[in-house]
CSV table of C-alpha atoms and ligand atoms in Angstrom, one decimal:
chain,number,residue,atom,x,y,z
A,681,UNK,CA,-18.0,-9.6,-135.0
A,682,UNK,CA,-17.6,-7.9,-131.9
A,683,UNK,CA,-15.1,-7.9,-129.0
A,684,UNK,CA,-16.7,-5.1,-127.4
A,685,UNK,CA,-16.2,-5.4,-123.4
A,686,UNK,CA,-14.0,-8.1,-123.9
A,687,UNK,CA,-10.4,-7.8,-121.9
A,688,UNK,CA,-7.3,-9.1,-124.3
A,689,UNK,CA,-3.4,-9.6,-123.4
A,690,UNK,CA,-1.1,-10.2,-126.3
A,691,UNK,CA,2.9,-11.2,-125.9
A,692,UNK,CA,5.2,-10.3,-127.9
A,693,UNK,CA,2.9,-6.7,-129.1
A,694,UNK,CA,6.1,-4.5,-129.7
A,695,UNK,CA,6.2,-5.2,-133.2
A,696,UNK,CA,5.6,-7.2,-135.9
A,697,UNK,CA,2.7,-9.4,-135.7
A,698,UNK,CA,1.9,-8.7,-132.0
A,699,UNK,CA,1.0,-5.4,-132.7
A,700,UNK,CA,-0.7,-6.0,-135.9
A,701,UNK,CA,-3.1,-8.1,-133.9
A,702,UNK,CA,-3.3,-5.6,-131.1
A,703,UNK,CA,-4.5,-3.0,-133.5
A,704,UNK,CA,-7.0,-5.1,-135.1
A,705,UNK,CA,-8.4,-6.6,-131.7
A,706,UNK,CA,-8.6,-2.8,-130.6
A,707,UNK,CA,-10.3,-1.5,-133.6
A,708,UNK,CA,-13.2,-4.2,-133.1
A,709,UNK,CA,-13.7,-3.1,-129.4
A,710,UNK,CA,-11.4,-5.2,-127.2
A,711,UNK,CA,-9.4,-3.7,-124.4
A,712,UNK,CA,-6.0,-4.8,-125.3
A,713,UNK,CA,-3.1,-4.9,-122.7
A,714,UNK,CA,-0.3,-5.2,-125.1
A,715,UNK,CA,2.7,-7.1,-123.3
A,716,UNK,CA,6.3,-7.2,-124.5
A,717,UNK,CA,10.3,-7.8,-122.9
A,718,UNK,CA,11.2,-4.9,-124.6
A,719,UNK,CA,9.9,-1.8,-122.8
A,720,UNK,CA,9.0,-0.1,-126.1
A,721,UNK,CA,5.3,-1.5,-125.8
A,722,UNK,CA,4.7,1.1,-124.5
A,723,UNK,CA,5.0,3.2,-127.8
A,724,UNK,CA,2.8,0.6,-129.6
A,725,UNK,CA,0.4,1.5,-127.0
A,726,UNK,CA,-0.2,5.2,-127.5
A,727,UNK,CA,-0.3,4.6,-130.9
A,728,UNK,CA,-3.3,2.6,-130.7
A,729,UNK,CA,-4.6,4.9,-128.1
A,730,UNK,CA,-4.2,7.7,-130.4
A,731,UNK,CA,-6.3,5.9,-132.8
A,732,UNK,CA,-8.8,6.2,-130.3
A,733,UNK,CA,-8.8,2.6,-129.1
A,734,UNK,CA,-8.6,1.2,-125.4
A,735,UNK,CA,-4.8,-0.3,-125.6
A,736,UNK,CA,-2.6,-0.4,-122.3
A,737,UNK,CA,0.7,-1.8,-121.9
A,738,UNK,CA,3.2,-3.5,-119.5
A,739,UNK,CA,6.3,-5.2,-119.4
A,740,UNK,CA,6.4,-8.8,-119.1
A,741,UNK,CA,9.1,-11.1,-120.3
A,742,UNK,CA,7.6,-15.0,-120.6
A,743,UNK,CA,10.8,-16.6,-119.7
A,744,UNK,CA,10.4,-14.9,-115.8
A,745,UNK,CA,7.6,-17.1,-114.5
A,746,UNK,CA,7.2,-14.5,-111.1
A,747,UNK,CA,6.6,-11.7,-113.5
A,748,UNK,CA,3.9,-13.5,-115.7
A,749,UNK,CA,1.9,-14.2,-112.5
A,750,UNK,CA,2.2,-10.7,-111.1
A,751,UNK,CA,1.8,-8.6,-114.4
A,752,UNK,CA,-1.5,-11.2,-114.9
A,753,UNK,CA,-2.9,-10.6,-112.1
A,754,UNK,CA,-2.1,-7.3,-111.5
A,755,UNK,CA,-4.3,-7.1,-114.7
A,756,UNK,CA,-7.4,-9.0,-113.6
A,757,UNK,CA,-7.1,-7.4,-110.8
A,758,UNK,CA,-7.5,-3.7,-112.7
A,759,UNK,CA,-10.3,-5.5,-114.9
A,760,UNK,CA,-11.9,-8.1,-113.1
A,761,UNK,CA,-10.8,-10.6,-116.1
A,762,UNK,CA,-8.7,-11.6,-119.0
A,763,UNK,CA,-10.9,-13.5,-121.8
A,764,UNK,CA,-9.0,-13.6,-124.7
A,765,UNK,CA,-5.0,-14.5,-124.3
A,766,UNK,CA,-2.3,-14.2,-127.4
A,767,UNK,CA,0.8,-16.5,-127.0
A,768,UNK,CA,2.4,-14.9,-130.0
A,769,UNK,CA,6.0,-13.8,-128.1
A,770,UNK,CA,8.1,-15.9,-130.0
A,771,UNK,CA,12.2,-15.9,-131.2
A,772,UNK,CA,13.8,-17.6,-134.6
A,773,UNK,CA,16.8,-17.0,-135.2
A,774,UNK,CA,18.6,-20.4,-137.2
A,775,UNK,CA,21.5,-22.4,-136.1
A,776,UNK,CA,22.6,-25.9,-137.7
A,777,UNK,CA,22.1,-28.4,-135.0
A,778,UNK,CA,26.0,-29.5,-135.4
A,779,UNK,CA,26.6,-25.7,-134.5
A,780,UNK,CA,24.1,-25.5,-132.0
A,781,UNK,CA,24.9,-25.5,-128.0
A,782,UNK,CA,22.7,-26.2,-124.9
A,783,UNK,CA,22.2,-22.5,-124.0
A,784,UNK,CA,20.7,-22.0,-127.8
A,785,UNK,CA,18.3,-24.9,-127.5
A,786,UNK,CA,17.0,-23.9,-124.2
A,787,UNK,CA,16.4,-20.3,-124.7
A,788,UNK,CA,14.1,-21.2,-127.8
A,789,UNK,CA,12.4,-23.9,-126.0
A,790,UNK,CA,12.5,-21.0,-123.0
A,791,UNK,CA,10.3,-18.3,-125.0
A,792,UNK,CA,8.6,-20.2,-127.6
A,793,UNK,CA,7.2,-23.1,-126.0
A,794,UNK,CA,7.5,-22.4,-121.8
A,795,UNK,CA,6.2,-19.0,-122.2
A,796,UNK,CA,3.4,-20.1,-123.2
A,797,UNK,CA,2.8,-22.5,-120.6
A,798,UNK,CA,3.1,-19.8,-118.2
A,799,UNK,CA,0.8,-17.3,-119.1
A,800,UNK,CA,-1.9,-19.7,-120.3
A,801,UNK,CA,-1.3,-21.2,-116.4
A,802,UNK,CA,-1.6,-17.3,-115.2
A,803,UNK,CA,-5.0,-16.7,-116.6
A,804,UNK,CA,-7.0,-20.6,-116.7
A,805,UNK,CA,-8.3,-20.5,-113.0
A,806,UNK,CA,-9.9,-17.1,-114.0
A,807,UNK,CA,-11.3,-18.2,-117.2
A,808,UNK,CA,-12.5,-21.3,-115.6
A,809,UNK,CA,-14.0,-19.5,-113.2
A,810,UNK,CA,-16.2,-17.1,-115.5
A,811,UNK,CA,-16.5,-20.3,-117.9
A,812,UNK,CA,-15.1,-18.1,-121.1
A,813,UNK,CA,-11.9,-18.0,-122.1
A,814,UNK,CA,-10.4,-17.7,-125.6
A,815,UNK,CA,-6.6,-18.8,-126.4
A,816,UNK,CA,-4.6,-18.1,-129.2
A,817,UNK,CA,-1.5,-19.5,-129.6
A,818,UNK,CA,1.5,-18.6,-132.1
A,819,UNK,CA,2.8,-21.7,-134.2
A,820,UNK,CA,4.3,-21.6,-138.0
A,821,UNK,CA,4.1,-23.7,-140.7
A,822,UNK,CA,7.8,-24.6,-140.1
A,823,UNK,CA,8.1,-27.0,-138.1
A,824,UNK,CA,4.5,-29.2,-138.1
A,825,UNK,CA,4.3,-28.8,-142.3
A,826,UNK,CA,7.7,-27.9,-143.6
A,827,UNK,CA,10.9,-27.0,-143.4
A,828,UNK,CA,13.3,-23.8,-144.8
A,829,UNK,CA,15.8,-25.5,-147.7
A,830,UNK,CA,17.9,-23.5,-146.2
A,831,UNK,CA,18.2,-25.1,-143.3
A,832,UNK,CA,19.1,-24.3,-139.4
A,833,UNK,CA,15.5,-24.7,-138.2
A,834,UNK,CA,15.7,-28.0,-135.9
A,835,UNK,CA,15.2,-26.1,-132.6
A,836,UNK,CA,12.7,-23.8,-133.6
A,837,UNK,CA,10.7,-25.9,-135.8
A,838,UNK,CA,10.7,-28.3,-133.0
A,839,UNK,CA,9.4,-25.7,-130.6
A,840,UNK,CA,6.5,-24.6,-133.2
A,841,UNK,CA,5.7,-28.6,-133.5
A,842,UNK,CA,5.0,-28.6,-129.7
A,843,UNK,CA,2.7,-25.7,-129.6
A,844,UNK,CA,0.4,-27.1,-131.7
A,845,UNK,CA,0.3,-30.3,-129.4
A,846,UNK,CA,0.2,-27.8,-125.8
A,847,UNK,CA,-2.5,-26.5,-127.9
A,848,UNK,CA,-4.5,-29.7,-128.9
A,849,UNK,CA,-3.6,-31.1,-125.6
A,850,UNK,CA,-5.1,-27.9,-123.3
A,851,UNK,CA,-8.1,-27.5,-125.5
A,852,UNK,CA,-9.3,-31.1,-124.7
A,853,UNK,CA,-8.3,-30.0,-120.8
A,854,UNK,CA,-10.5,-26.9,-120.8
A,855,UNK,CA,-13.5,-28.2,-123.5
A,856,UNK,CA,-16.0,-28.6,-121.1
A,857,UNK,CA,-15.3,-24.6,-119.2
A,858,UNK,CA,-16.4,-22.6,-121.7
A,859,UNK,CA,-12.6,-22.4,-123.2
A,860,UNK,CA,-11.7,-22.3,-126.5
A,861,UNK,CA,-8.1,-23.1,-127.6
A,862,UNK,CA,-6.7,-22.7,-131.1
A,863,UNK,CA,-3.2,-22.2,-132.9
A,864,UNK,CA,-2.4,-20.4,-135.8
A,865,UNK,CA,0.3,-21.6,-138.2
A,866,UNK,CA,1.4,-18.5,-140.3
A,867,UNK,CA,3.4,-18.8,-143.6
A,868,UNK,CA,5.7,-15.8,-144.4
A,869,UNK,CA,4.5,-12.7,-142.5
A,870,UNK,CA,5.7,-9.1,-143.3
A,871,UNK,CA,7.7,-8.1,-139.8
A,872,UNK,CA,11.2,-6.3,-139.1
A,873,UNK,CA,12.8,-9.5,-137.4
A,874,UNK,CA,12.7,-11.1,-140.7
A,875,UNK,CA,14.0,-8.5,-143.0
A,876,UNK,CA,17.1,-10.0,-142.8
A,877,UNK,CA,16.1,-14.1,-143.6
A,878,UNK,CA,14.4,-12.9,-147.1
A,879,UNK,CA,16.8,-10.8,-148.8
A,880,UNK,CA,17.6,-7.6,-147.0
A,881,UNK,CA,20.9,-6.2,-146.0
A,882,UNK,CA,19.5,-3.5,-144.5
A,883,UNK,CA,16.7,-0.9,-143.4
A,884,UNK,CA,17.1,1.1,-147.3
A,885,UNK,CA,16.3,-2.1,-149.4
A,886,UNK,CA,14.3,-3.8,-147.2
A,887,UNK,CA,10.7,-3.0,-148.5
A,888,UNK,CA,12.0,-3.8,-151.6
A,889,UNK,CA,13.6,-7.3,-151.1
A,890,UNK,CA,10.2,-7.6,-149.1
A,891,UNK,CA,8.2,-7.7,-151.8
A,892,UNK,CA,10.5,-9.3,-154.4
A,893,UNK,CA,10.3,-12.4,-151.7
A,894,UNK,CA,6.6,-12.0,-151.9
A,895,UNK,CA,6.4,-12.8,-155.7
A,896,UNK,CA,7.6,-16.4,-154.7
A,897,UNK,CA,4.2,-17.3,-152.6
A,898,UNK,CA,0.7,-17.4,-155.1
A,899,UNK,CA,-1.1,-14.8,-153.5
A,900,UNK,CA,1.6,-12.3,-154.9
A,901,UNK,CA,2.3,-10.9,-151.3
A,902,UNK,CA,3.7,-11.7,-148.0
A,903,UNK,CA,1.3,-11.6,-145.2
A,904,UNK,CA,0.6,-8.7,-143.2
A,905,UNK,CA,0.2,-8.7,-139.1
A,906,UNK,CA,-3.3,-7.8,-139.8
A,907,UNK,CA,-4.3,-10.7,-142.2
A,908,UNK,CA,-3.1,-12.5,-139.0
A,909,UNK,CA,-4.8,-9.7,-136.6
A,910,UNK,CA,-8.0,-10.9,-139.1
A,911,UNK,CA,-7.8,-14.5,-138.1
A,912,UNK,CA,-7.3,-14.2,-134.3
A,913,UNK,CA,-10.5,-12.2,-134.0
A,914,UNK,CA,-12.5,-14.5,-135.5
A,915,UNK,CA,-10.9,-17.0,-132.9
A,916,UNK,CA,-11.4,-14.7,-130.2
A,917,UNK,CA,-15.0,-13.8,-131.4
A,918,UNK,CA,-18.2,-15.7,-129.9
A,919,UNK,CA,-18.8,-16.7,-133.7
A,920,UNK,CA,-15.6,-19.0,-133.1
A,921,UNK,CA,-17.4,-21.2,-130.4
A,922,UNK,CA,-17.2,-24.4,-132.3
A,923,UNK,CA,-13.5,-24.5,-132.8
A,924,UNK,CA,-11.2,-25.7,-130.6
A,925,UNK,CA,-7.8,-27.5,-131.0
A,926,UNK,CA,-7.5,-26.6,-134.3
A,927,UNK,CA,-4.6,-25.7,-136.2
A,928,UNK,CA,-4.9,-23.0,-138.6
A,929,UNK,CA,-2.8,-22.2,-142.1
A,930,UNK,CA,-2.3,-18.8,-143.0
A,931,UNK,CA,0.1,-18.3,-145.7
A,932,UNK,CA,-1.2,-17.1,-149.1
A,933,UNK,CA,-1.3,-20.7,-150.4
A,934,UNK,CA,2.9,-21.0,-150.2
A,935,UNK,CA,2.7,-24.7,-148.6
A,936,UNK,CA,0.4,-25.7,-151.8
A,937,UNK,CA,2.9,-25.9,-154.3
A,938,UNK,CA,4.5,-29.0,-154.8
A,939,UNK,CA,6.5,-27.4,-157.6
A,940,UNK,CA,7.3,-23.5,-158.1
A,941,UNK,CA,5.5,-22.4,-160.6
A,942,UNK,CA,6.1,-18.2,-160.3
A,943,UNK,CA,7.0,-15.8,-159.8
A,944,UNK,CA,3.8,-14.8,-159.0
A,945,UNK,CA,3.8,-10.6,-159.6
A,946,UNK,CA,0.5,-9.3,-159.7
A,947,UNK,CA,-1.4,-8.4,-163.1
B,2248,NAD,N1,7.1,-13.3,-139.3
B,2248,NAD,C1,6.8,-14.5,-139.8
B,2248,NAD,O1,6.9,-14.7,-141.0
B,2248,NAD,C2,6.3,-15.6,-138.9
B,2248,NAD,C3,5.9,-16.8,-139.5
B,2248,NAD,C4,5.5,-17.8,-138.7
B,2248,NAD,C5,5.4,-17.7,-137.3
B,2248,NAD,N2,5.8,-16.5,-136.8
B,2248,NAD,C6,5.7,-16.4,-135.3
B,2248,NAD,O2,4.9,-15.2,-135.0
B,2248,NAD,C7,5.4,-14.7,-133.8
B,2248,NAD,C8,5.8,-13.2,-134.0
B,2248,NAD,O3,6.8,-13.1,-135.0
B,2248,NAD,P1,7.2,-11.7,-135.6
B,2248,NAD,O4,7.7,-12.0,-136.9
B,2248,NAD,O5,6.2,-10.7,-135.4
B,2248,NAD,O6,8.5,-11.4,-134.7
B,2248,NAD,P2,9.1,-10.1,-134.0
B,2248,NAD,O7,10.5,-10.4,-133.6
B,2248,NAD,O8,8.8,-9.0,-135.0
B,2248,NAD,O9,8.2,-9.9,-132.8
B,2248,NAD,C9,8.4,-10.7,-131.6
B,2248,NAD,C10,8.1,-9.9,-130.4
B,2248,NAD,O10,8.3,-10.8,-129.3
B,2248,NAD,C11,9.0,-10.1,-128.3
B,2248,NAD,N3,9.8,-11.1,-127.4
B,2248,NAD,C12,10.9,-11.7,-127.6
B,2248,NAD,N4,11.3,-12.4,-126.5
B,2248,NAD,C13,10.3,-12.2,-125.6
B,2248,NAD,C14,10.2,-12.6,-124.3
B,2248,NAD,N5,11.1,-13.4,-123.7
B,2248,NAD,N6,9.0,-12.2,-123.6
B,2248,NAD,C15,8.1,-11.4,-124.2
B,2248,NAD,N7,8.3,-10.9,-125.5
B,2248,NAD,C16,9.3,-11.3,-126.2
B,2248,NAD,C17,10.0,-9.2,-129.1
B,2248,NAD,O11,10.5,-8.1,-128.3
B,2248,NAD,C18,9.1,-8.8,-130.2
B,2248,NAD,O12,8.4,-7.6,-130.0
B,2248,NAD,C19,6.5,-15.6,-133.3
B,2248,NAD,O13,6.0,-16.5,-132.4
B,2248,NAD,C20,7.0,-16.2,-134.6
B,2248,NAD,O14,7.6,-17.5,-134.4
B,2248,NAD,C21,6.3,-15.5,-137.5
């Protein structure tokens, strides 16, 4: 599998699983223009470049739809074309719908859901043109499969329900142009945003508590942003052709068990 040539944008590529898929995109050829809100991309850039990869950067925040259109094209314009897109920008923090106001509701919806609406928009009449495209966008398992026992996950599993509809939805739209449009529904991922939802109090224990929470899911381990960097090159890969509007579980087996049987430490 090769993504050599190929031109790839990826939101949300500060951290976490962004820029796990960055790097591995990178490492199999792709020119990857990481994006982010947070100027900081910019060091998850030269860090891939210093691997010896072709990674740029640039600031782009989904929720300014002006500044997804210019950053876009501003980059077709520097490459001629964008053929694999990564909707993975995403926010979760948890609020009880009883505590939740409007302003919460509409700033997930905002990023998690509009965003990707946006810069899917940005880059369509270009792939249509060239008739290639590849789309990848971000869902969870919480939301269209499960939900946390703890609780406070209305609005965001309602926005990771909808992207696997925009997803099924645009893949039908764009069948017949050479577009291929998939989500990925990842179960619990290793990334700093969530160091404090499984266990942590801070940065000193966090691998730790990481990995204690790993023991819960039968694998033995919580995912890492290149398991998930793994799956979105196969999706963005020509050997991916034949798939589109699917909906993809990645998640160490966690949403099998219908009763708990671990923990599950490694032998
Ligand atoms: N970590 C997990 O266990 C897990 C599980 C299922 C799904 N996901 C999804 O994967 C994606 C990435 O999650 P993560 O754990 O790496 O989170 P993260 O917080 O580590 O990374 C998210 C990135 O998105 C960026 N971002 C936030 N708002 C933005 C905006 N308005 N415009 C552009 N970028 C913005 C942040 O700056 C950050 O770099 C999210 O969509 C999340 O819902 C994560």
């Amino acid at each position: 599998m090769t993504l050599e040539g190929r031109v790839a944008v990826v939101t949300g590529a500060m951290q976490g699983i962004g820029a796990g898929i960055s790097r591995v995109l990178a490492r199999n050829g792709a020119t990857v223009v990481l994006t982010d809100v947070s100027p900081r991309v910019e060091e998850m850039a030269r860090a891939i470049t210093a691997e010896g990869h072709r990674a740029e950067h640039a600031v782009m925040d989904v929720t300014k739809p002006e500044q997804v259109v210019e950053v876009m094209s501003e980059i077709e314009g520097r490459h001629g074309r964008v053929d694999i897109l990564v909707n993975n920008a995403g926010i979760y923090p948890r609020r009880r719908l009883v505590e939740m106001d409007e302003e919460f509701l509409h700033r997930m919806f905002e990023i998690n859901v509009f965003g990707m609406f946006r810069c899917a928009k940005a880059v369509l009449p270009g792939m249509t043109e060239r008739g290639y495209g590849k789309i990848v966008n971000m869902s969870s398992v919480t939301g269209p499969l499960v939900g946390a026992p703890s609780g406070g996950q209305t609005a965001y599993g309602s926005t990771k329900a909808a992207v696997v509809g925009f997803t099924k939805a645009l893949a039908l739209e764009t069948a017949q142009s050479g577009i291929n449009v998939n989500c990925i529904l990842p179960g619990y991922i290793h990334s700093p945003s969530a160091y404090g939802l499984r266990g942590s109090t801070g940065d000193s224990d966090a691998e730790e508590k990481m990995r204690e929470f790993g023991y819960k899911i039968p694998v033995g381990r919580q995912g890492t942003p290149e398991d998930v960097g793994n799956l979105v090159l196969f999706l963005a890969s020509d050997e991916s052709s034949y798939l589109t509007g699917s909906e993809i579980v990645i998640d160490g087996g966690n949403i099998l068990q219908e009763e708990y049987l671990g923990p599950y430490k490694p032998r």
